[in-house]
Coordinates of C-alpha atoms and ligand atoms in Angstrom, one line a residue:
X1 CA 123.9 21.1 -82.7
X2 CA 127.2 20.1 -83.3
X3 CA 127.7 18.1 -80.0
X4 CA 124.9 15.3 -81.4
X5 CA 126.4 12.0 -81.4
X6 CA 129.8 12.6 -79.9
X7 CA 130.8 11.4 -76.5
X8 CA 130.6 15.5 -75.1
X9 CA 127.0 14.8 -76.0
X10 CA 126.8 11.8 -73.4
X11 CA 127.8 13.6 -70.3
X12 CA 125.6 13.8 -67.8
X13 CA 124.9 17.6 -66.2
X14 CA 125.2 16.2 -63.2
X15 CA 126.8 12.5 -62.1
X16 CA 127.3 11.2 -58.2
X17 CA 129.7 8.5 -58.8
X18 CA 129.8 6.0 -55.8
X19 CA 129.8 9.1 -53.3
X20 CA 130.0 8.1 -49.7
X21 CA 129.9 10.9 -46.9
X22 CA 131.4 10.2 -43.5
X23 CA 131.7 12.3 -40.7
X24 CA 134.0 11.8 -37.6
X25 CA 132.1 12.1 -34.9
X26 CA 133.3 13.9 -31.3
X27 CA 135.0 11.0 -29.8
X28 CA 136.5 10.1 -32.9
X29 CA 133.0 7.6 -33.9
X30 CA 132.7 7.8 -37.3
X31 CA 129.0 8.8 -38.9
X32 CA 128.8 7.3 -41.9
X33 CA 125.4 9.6 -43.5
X34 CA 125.7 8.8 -47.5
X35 CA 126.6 5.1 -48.3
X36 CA 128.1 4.4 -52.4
X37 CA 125.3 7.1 -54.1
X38 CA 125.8 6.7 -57.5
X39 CA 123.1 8.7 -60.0
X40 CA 123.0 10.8 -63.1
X41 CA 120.9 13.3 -64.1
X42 CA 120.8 14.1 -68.0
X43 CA 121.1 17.4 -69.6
X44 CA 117.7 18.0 -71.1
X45 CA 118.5 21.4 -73.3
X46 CA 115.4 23.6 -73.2
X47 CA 114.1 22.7 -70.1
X48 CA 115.3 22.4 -66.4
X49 CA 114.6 19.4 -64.6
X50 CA 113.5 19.1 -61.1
X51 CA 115.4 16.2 -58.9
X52 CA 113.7 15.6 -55.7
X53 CA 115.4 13.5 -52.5
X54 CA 112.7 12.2 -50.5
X55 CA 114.0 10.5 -47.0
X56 CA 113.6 10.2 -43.4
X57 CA 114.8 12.6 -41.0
X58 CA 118.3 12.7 -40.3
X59 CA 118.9 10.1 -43.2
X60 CA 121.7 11.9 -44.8
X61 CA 119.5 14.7 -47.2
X62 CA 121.7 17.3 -46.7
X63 CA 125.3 15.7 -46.8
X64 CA 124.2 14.6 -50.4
X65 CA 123.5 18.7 -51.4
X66 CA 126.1 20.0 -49.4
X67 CA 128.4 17.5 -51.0
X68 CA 126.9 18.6 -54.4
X69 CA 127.5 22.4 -53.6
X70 CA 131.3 21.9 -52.5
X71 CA 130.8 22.7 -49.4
X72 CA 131.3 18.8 -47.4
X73 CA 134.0 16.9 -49.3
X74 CA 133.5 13.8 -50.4
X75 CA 135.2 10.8 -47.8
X76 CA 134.9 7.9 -51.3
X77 CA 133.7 8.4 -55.0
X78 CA 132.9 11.9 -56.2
X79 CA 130.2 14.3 -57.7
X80 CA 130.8 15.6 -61.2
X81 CA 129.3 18.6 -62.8
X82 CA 128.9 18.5 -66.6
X83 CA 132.0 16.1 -66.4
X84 CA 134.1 18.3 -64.4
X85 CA 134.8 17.1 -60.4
X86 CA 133.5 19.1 -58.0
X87 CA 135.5 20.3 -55.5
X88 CA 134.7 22.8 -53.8
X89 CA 131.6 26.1 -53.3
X90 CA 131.4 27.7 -56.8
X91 CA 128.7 30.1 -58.1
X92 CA 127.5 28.0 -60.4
X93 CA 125.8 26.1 -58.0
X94 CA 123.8 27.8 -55.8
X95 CA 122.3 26.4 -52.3
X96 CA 119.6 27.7 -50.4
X97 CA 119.3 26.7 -47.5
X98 CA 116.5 25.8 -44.6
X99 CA 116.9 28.3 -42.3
X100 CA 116.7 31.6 -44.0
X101 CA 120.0 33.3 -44.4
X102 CA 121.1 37.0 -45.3
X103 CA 122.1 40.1 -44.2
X104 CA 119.8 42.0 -41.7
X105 CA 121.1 44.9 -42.5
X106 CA 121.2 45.5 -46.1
X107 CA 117.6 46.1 -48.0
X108 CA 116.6 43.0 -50.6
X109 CA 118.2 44.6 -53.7
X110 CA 121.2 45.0 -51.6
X111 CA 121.6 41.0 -50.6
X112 CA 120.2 40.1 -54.0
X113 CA 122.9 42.3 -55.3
X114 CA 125.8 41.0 -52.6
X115 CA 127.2 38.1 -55.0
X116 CA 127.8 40.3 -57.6
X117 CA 129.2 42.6 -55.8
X118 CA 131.9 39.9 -55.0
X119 CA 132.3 39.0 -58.1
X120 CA 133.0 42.7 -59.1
X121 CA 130.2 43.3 -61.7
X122 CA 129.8 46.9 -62.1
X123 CA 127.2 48.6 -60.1
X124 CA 124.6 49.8 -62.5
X125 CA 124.9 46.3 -64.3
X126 CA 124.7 44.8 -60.9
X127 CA 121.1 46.7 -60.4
X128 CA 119.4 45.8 -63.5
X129 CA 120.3 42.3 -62.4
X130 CA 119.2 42.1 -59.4
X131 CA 115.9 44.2 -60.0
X132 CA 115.0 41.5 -62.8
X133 CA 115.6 38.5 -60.4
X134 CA 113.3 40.2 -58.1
X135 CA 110.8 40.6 -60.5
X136 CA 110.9 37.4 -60.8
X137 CA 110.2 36.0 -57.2
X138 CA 107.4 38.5 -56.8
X139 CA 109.5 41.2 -55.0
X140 CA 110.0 44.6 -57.1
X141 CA 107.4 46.5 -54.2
X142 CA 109.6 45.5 -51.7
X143 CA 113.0 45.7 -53.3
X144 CA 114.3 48.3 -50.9
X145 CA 113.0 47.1 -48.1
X146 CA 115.0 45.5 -45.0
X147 CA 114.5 41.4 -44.4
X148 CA 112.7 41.8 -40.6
X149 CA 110.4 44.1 -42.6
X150 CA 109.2 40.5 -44.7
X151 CA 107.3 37.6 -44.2
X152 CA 108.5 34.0 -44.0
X153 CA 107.5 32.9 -47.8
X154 CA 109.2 36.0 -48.9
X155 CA 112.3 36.2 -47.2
X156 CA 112.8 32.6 -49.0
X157 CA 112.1 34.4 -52.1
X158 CA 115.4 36.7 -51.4
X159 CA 117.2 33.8 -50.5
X160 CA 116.5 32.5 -53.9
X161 CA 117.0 35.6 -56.0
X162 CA 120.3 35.9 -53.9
X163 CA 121.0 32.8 -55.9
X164 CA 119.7 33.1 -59.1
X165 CA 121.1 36.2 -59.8
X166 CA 124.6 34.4 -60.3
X167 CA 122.9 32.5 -62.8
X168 CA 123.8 28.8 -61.4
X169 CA 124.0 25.8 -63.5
X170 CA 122.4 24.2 -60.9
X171 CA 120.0 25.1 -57.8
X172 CA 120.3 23.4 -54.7
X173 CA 117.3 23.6 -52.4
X174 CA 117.4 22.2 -48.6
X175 CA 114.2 22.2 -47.4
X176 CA 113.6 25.6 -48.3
X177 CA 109.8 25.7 -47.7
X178 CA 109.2 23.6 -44.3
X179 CA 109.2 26.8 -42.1
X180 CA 106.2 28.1 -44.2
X181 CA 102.6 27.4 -43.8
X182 CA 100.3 25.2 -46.2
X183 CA 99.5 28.2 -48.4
X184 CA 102.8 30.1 -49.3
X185 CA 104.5 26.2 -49.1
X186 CA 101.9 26.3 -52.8
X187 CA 103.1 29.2 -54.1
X188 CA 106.6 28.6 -53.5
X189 CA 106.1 25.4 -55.0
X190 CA 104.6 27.3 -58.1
X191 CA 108.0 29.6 -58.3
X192 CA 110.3 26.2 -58.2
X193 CA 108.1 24.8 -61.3
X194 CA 108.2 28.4 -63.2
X195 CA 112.3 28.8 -62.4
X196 CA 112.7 25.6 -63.6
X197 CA 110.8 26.4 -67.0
X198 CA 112.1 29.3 -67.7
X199 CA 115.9 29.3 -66.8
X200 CA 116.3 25.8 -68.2
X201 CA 117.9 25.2 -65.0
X202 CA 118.7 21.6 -62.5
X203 CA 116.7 21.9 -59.6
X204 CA 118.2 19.5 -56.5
X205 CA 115.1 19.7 -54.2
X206 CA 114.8 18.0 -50.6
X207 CA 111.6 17.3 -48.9
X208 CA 110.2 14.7 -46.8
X209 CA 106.5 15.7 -47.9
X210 CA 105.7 13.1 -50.4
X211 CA 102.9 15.4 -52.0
X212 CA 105.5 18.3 -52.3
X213 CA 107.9 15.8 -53.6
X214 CA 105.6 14.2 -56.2
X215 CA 103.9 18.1 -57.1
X216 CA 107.5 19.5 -58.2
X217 CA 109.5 16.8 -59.1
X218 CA 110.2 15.1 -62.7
X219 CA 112.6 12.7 -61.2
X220 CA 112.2 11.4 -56.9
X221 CA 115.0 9.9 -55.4
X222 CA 113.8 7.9 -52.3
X223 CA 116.2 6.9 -49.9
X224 CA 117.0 4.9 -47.1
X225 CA 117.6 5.6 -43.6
X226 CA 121.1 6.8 -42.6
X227 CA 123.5 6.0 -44.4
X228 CA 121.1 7.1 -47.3
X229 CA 121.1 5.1 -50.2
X230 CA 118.5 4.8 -53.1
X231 CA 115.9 2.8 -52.9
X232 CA 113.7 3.7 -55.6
X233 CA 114.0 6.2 -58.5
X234 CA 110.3 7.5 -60.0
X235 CA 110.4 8.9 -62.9
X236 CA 107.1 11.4 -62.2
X237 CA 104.4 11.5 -65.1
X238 CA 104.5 14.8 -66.8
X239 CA 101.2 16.4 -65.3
X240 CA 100.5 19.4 -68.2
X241 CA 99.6 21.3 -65.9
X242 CA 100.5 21.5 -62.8
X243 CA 98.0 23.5 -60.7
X244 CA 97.0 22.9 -56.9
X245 CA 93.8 21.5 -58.6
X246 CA 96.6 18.6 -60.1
X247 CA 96.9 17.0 -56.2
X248 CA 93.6 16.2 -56.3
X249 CA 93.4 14.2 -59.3
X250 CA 93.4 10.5 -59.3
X251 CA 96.2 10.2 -61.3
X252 CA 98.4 12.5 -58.7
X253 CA 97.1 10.5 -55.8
X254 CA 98.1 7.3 -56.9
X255 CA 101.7 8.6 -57.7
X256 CA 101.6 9.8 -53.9
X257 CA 100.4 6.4 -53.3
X258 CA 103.1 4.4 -54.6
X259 CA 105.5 6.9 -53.0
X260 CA 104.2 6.2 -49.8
X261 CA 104.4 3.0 -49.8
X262 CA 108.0 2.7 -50.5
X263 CA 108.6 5.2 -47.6
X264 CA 106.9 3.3 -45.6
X265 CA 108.0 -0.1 -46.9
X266 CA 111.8 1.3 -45.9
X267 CA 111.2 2.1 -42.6
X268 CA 109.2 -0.8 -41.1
X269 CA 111.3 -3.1 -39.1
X270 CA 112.9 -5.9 -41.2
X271 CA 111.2 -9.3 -40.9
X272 CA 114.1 -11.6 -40.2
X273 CA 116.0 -11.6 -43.3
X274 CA 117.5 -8.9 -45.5
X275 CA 117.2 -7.0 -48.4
Ligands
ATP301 N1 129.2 18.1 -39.6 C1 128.8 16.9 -39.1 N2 129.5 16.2 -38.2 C2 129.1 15.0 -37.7 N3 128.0 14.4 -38.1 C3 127.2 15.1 -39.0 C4 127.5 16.3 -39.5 N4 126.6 16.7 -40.4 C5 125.6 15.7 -40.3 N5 126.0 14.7 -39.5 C6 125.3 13.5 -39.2 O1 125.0 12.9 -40.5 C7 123.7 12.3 -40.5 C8 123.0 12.8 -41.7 O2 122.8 14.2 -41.5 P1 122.1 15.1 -42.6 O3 122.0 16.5 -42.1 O4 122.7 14.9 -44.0 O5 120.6 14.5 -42.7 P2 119.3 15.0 -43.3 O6 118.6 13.9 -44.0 O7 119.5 16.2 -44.0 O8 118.4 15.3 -41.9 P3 117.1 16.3 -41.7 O9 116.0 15.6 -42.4 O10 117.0 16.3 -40.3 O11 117.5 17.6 -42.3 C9 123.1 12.6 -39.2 O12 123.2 11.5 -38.3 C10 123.9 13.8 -38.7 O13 124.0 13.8 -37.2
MG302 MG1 118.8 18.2 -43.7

């Protein structure tokens, strides 16, 4: 390509540059939740990439995506997409978030549909789009049905479609699976790892399940307590093939291991001194 060896080259997909995240609390307290983040996160043509933030409860997870997605501005330092400040909710980073969000009363095609719609793409176009996205999550038998009419996996699975049909540079997932039990938590781990492959897409991916973490990620973030900050970045050993028979492999375990441990290392009380 033509872009080898210049500067454009270089820039990262996606750059945090000293971000800090403060909120002011009711009686005017200020909450600081994100603390001088600074990361990058290389463009890898060919293949997506899936970032993982592993931290405690409360610690300041989704102030980092929300900050990412344009929706929490930044109080110091900013987030950059492929060079370019964000600032402000655009399509071409879609979030999905925890607890599951669309519109009871339109049918699955017809919320996959709904940012296209917005975006003005003629409505035959706008079908074929949102029929293949479906396809793709596993939903084409239940494309006209409404949301109440779904389970729990697979109303996550129009929440990501709703996304992925605007084609975003980069997916933002909060937490999207804890609501679901052990088994569908699998296969919607599966669906992350086959989006990612395919679409060539950035995956931004919060847990606090170290083996969910460790399972999808190619990159783990661990952070600190509020205000987060990072403690350790793991750059996960590419497993060929990552199957649920993969976590119970030796070579998984001890990557769960190590992960734990610097969890755990974080949070116990500090002897005496610091750092
Ligand atoms: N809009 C807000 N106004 C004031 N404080 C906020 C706001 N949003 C978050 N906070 C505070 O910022 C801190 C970090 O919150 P955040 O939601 O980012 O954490 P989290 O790591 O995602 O937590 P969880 O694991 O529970 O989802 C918390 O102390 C929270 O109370
Ligand atoms: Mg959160």
């Amino acid at each position: 390509m033509a872009a080898v060896g210049t500067d454009a080259a270089k820039v990262p997909k996606l750059e945090l540059d000293n971000l800090s995240v403060v909120y002011r609390g009711r009686a005017g307290t200020l909450i600081e939740a994100v603390r001088d983040m600074s990361l990058q996160i290389a463009d890898k043509p060919g293949h997506g990439e899936v970032v993982v933030f592993l931290g405690p409860s409360g610690c300041g997870k989704s102030s980092i995506l929300r900050t990412v997605a344009g929706l929490q501005p930044a109080t110091r330092g900013e987030v950059r997409l492929d060079g370019v400040r964000v600032d402000g909710p655009s399509r071409d980073r879609g979030m999905v978030f925890q607890q599951y969000t669309s519109f009871p009363w339109r049918t699955v095609i017809q919320n996959v549909e709904y940012g296209l719609e917005i975006a003005g793409v003629p409505a035959r176009q706008r079908r074929e789009r949102a029929m293949d996205v479906i396809g793709k999550v596993g939903l084409t038998e239940f494309a006209h049905q409404l949301p109440k009419s779904l389970s729990g996996g697979m109303k996550q699975r129009v929440a990501i479609a709703r996304t992925l049909v605007n084609k975003p540079r980069v997916l933002l997932l909060d937490e999207p699976f804890g609501a679901l039990d052990p088994f569908v938590r699998w296969e919607m781990q599966s669906l992350v790892l086959e989006i990612s492959r395919r679409d060539d897409s950035t995956i931004l991916f919060i847990t606090h399940d170290v083996e969910e973490a460790v399972y999808v990620a190619d990159t783990i973030f661990v952070l600190s307590p509020r205000p987060a900050t990072i403690l350790h970045r793991v750059d996960v050993p590419f497993f060929q093939s990552r199957d649920p028979k993969l976590k119970a492999s030796n070579e998984f375990r001890d990557v769960e291991r190590r992960v734990l441990d610097m969890m755990y290392a974080s949070q116990a009380p500090k002897a005496g001194k610091d750092g």
